[in-house]
mmCIF file of C-alpha atoms in Angstrom:
data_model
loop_
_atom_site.group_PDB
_atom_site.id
_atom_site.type_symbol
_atom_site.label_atom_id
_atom_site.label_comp_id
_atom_site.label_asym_id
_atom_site.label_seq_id
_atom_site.Cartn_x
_atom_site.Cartn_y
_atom_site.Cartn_z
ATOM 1 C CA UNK A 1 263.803 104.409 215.017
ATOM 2 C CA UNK A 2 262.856 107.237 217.809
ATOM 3 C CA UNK A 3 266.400 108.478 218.021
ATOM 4 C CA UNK A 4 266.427 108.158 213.580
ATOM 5 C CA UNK A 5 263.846 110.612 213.454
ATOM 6 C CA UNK A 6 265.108 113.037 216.108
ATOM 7 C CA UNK A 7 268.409 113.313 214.426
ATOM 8 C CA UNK A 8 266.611 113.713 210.712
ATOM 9 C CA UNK A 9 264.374 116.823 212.567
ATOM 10 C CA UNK A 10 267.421 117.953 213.607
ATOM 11 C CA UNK A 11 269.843 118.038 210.900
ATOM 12 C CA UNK A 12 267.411 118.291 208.092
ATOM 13 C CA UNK A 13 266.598 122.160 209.066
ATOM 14 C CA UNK A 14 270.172 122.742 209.519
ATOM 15 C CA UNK A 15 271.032 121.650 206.007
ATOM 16 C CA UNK A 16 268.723 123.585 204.406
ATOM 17 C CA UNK A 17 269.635 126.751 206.352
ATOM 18 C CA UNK A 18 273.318 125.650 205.238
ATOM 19 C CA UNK A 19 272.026 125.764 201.829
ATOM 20 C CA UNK A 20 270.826 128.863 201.657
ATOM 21 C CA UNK A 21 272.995 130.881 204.375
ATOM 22 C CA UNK A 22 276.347 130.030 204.169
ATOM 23 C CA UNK A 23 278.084 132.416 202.061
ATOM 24 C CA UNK A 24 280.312 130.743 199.151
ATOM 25 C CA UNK A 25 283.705 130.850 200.749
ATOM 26 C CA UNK A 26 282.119 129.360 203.925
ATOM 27 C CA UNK A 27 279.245 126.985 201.987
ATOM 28 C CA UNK A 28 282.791 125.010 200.301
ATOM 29 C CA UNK A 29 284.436 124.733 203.783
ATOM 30 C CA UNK A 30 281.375 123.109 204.964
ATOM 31 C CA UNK A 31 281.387 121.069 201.720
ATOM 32 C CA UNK A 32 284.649 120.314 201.634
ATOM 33 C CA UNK A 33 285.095 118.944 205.885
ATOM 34 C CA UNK A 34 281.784 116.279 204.795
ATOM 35 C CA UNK A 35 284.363 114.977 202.191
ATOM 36 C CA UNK A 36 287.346 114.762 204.132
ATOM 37 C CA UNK A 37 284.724 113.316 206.737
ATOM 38 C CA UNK A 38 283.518 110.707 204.277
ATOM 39 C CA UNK A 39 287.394 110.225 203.388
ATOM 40 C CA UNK A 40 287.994 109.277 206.855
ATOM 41 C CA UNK A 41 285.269 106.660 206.919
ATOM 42 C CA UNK A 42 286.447 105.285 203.443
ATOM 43 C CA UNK A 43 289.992 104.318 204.936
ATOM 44 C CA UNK A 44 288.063 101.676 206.567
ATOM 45 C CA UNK A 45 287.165 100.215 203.282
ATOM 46 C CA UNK A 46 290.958 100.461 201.817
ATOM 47 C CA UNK A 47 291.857 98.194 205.404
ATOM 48 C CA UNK A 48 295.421 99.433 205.527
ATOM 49 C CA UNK A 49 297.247 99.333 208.882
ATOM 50 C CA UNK A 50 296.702 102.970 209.606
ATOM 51 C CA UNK A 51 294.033 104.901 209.384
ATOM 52 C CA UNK A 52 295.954 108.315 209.146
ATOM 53 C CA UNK A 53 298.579 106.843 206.337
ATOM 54 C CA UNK A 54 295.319 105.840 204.803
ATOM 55 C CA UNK A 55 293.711 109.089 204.558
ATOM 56 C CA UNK A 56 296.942 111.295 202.930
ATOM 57 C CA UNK A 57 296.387 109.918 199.230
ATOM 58 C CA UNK A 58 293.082 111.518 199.155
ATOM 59 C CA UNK A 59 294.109 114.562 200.616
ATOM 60 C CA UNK A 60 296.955 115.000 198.677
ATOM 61 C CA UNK A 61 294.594 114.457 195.204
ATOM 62 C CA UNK A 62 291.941 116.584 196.560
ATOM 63 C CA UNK A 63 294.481 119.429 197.516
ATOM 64 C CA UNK A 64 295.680 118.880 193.727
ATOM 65 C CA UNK A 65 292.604 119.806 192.163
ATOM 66 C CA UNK A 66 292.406 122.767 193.897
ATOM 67 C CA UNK A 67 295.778 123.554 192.063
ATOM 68 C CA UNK A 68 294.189 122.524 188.856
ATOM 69 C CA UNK A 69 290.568 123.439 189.169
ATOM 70 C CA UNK A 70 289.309 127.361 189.679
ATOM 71 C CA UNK A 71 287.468 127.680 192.407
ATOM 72 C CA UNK A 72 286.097 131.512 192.197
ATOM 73 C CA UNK A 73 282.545 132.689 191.787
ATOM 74 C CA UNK A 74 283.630 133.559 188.495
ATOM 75 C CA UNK A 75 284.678 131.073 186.825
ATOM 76 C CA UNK A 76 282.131 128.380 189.288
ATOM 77 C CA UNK A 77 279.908 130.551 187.136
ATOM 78 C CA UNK A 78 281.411 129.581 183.670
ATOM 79 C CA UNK A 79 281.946 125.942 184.396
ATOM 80 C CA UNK A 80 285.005 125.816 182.589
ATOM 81 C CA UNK A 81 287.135 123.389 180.654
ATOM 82 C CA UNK A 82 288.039 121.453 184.095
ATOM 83 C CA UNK A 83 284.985 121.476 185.949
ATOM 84 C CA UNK A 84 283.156 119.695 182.958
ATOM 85 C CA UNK A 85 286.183 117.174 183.233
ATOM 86 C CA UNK A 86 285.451 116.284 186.714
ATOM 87 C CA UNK A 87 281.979 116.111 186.250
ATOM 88 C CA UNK A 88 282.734 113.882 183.581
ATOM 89 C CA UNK A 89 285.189 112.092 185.154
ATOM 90 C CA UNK A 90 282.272 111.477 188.133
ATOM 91 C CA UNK A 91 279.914 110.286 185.837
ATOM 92 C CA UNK A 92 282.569 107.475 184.343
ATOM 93 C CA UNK A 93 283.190 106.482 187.591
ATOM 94 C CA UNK A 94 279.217 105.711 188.777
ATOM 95 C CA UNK A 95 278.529 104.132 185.377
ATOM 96 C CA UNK A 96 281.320 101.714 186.335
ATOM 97 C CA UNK A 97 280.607 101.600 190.125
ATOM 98 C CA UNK A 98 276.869 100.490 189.623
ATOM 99 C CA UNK A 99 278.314 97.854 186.646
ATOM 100 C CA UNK A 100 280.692 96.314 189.517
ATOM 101 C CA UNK A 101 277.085 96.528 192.045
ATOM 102 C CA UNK A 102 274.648 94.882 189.235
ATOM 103 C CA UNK A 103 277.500 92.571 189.186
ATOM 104 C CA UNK A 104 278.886 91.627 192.637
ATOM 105 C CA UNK A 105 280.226 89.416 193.810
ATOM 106 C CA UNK A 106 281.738 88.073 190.383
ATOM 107 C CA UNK A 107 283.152 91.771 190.030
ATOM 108 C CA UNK A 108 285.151 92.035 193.194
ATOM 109 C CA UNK A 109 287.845 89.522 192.018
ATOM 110 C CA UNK A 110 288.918 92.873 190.148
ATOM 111 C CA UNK A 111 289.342 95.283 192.731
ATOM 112 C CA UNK A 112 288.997 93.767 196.174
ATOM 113 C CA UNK A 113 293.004 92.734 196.774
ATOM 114 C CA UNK A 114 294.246 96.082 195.494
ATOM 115 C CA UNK A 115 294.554 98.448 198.315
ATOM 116 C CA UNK A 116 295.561 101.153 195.006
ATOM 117 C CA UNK A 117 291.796 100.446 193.644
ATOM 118 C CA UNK A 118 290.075 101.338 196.771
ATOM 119 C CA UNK A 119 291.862 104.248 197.258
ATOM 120 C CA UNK A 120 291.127 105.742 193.204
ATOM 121 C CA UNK A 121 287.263 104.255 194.485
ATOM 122 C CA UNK A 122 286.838 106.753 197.427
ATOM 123 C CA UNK A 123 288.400 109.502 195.465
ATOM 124 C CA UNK A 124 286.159 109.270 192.640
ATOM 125 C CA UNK A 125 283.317 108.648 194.926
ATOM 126 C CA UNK A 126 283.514 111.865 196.781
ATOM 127 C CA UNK A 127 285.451 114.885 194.658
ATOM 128 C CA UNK A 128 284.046 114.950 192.093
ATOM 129 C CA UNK A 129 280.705 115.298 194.100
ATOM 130 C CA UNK A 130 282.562 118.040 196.221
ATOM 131 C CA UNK A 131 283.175 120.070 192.601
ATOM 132 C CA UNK A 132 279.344 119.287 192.016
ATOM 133 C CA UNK A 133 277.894 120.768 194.758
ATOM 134 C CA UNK A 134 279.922 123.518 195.147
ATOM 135 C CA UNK A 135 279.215 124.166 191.049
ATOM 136 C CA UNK A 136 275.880 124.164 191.337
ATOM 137 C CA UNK A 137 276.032 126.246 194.419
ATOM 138 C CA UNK A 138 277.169 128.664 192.759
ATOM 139 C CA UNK A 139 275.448 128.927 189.428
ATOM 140 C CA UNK A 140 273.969 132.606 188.729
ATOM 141 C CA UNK A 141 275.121 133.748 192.464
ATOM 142 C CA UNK A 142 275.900 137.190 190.813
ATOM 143 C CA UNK A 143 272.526 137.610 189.326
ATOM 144 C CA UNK A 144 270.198 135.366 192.480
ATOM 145 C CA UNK A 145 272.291 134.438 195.505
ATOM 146 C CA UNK A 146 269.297 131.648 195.905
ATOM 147 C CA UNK A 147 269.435 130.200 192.358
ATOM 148 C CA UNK A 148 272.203 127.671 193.537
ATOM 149 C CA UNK A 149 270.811 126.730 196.428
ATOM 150 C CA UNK A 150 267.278 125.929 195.065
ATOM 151 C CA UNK A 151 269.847 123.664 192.517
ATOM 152 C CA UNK A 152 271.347 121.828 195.496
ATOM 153 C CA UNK A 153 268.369 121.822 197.568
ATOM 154 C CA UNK A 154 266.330 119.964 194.362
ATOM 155 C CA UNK A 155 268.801 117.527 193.615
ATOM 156 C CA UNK A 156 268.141 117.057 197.501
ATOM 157 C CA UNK A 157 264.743 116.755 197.263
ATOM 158 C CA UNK A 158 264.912 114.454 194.248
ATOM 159 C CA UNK A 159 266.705 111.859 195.760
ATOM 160 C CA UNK A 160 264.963 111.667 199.158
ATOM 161 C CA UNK A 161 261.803 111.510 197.253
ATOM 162 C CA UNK A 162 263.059 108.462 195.105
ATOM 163 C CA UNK A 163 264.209 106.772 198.476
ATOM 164 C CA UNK A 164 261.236 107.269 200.553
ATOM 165 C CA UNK A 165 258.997 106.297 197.296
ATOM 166 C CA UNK A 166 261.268 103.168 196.809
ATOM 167 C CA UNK A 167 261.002 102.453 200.330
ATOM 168 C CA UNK A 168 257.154 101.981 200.014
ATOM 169 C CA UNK A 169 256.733 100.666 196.529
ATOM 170 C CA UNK A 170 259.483 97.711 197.380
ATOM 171 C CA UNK A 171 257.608 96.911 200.820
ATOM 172 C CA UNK A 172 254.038 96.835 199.255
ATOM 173 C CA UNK A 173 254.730 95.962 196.004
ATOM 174 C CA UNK A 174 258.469 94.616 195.832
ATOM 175 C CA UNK A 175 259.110 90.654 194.208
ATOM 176 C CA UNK A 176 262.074 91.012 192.002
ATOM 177 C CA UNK A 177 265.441 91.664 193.459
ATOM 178 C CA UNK A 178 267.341 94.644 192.227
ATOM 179 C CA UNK A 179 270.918 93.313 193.527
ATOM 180 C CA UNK A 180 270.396 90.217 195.425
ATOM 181 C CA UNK A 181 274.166 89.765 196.233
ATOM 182 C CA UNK A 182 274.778 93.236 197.770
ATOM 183 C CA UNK A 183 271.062 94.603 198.775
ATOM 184 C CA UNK A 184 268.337 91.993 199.103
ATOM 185 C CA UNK A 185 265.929 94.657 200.426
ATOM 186 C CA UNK A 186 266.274 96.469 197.198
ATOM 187 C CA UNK A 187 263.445 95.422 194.655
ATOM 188 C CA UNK A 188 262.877 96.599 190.629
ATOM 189 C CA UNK A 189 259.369 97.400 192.084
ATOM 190 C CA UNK A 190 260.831 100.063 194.422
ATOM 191 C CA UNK A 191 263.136 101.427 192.016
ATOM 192 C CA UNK A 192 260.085 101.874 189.445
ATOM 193 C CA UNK A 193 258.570 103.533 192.471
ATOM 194 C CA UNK A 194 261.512 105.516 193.762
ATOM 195 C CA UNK A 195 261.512 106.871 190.298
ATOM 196 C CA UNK A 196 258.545 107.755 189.675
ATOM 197 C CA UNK A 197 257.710 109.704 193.436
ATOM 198 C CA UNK A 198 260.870 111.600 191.921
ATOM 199 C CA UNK A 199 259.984 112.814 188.716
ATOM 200 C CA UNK A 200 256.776 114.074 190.431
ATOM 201 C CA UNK A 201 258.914 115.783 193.338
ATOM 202 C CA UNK A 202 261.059 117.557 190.814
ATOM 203 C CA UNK A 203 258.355 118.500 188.399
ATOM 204 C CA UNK A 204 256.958 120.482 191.395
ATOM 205 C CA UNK A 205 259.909 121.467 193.221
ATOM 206 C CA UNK A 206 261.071 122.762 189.349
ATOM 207 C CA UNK A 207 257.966 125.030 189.171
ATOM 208 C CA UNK A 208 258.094 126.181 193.216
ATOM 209 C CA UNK A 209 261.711 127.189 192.902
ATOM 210 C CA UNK A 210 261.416 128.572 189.226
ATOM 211 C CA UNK A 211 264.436 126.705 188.295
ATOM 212 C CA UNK A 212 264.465 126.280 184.311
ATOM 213 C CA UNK A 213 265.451 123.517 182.239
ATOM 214 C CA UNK A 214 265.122 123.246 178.575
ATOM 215 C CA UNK A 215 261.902 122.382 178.366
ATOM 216 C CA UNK A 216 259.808 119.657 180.394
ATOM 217 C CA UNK A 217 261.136 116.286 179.017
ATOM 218 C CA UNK A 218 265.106 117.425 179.655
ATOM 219 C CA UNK A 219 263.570 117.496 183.269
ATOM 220 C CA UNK A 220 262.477 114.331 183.189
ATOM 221 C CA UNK A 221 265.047 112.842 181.582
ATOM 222 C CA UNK A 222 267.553 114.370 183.649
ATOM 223 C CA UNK A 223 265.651 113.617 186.809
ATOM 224 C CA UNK A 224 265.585 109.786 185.927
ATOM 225 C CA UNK A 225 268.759 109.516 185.077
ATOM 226 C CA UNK A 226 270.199 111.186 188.301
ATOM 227 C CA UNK A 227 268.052 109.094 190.379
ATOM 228 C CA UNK A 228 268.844 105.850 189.116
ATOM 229 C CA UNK A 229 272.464 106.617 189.317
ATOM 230 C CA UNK A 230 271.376 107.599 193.252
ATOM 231 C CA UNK A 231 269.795 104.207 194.068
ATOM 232 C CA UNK A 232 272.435 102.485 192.614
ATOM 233 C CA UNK A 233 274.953 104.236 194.022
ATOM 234 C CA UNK A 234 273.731 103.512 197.538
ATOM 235 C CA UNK A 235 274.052 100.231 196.087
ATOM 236 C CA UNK A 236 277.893 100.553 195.100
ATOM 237 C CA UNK A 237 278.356 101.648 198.956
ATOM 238 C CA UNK A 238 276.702 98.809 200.309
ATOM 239 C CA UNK A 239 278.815 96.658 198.450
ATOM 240 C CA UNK A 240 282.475 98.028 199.826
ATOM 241 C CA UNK A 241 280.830 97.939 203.519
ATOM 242 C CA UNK A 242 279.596 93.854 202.481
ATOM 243 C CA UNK A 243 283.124 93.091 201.230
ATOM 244 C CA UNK A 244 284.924 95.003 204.357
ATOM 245 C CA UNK A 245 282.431 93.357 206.559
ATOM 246 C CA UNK A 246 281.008 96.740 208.066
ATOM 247 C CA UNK A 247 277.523 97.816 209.059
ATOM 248 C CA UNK A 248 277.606 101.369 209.387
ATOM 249 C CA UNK A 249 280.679 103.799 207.835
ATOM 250 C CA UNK A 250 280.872 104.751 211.176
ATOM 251 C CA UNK A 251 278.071 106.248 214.511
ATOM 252 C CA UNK A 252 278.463 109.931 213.942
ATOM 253 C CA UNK A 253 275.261 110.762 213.296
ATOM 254 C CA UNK A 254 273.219 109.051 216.155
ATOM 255 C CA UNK A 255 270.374 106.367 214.594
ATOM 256 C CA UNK A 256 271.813 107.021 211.191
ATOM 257 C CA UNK A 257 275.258 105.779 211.180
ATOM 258 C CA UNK A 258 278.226 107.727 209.563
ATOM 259 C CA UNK A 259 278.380 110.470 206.800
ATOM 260 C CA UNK A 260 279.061 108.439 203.884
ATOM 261 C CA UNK A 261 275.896 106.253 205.214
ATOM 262 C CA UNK A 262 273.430 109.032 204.473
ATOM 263 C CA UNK A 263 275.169 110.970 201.400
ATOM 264 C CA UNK A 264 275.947 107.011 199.901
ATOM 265 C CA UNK A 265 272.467 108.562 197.083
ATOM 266 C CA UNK A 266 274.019 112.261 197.326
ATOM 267 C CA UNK A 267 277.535 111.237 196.017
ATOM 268 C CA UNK A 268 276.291 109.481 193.081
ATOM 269 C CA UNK A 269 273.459 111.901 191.892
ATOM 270 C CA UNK A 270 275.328 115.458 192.214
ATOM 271 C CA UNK A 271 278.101 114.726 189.410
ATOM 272 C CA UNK A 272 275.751 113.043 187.276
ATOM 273 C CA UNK A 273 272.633 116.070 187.684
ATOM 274 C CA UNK A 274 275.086 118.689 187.551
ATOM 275 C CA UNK A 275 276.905 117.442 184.450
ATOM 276 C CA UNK A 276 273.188 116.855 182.604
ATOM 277 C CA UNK A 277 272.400 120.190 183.862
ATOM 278 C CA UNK A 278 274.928 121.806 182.238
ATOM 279 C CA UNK A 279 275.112 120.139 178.941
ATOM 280 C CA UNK A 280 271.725 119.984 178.753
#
């Protein structure tokens, strides 16, 4: 637990001054090595016999998109025709992931013996919440450098607010199991919890960083939403690392385990906030 909190003293600052600092060009390299990071990891999960041969399908599709998606402050700024489609395409794909969690172990008679499903599973898991980030990132850069990162920074705060309020709502409170099968820590008490520590988080983050939404209840709603989809995506992780029979992703980060261990929340909540956010 000592080391756990070192590391989180440690990288947290460095995030945020990520956040904020990097400049756009350099903000989606950064991005962009944490997914082929967390693509690395997920070969583990797709147990071919190499690792490497493992990793080029997602490379491949994620050098695609570049092909197929703009990726200049201008047209970040527009959110165009493709960007809504892989927002969309993110939120289809956590709708389904947390229906094959809820659902486990009954659901993994569908996917687990197809080494082709695994691999579509860690691409959908992490681009479209590279094109996420790096959209919200750079919403209104031309007018407030800041705006984007206040966007990034409270879909941040929103999730680590509905894990740490989980956390203490399931251990004081918890009695009915969320996912039995795949998370028996996680409790319906917690996630009522986890919710609710969020919505208060992002009401006040909202109002600190002057970031506007419709009005108050498209806040709200699109809080909840995007947290849900969080806690159960840490779910939908859990569940590949049950059925591959591994503990961590891997022990890059010391006390916390591997990347895709601590952005499991992060992966599922940026497509879906950032496709609310700009539809709503």
């Amino acid at each position: 637990m000592k080391q756990r909190i070192i590391t989180a003293l440690i990288l947290a600052p460095l995030v945020i001054l990520g956040i904020f600092e990097l400049s756009l060009p350099m903000f989606t390299v950064a991005i962009a090595a944490i997914m082929l990071i967390g693509y690395w990891e997920w070969t583990q999960f797709v147990e071919s016999k190499s690792r490497v041969s493992a990793l080029v399908p997602a490379i491949l599709v994620s050098a695609f998109s570049f092909a197929l998606i703009p990726y200049d402050s201008s047209s970040l700024n527009l959110v165009l025709e493709p960007h809504y489609l892989i927002l969309g395409l993110g939120c289809l794909w956590w709708v389904a992931a947390s229906t094959l969690a809820i659902t486990y172990p009954k659901s993994s008679a569908l996917w687990q013996h197809s080494k082709l499903l695994r691999h579509a599973f860690g691409i959908l898991t992490l681009l479209p919440f590279f094109w996420s980030v790096l959209l919200l990132r750079a919403e209104g850069i031309n007018n407030d450098v800041y705006h984007g990162a206040k966007l990034v920074l409270y879909v941040c705060f929103i999730v680590w607010a509905a894990d740490s309020g989980a956390y203490f709502a399931g251990k004081s409170l918890g009695k009915r199991k969320m996912a039995p099968n795949v998370s028996p820590n996680k409790t319906i008490e917690g996630l009522v919890g986890g919710i609710i520590t969020a919505v208060l988080v992002g009401w006040g983050t909202s109002v600190w960083f002057d970031i506007e939404f419709t009005n108050p209840l498209t806040m709200i709603v699109i809080t909840l939403i995007t947290v849900v989809i969080s806690v159960l995506g840490d779910l939908v992780e859990s569940m590949f690392k049950r059925v591959s029979g591994i503990k961590d992703s891997s022990n890059i980060i010391p006390g916390h385990g591997g990347v895709l261990d601590r952005i499991d929340s992060l992966t599922a909540a940026f497509p879906v906030f950032a496709f609310l956010y700009f539809t709503l």
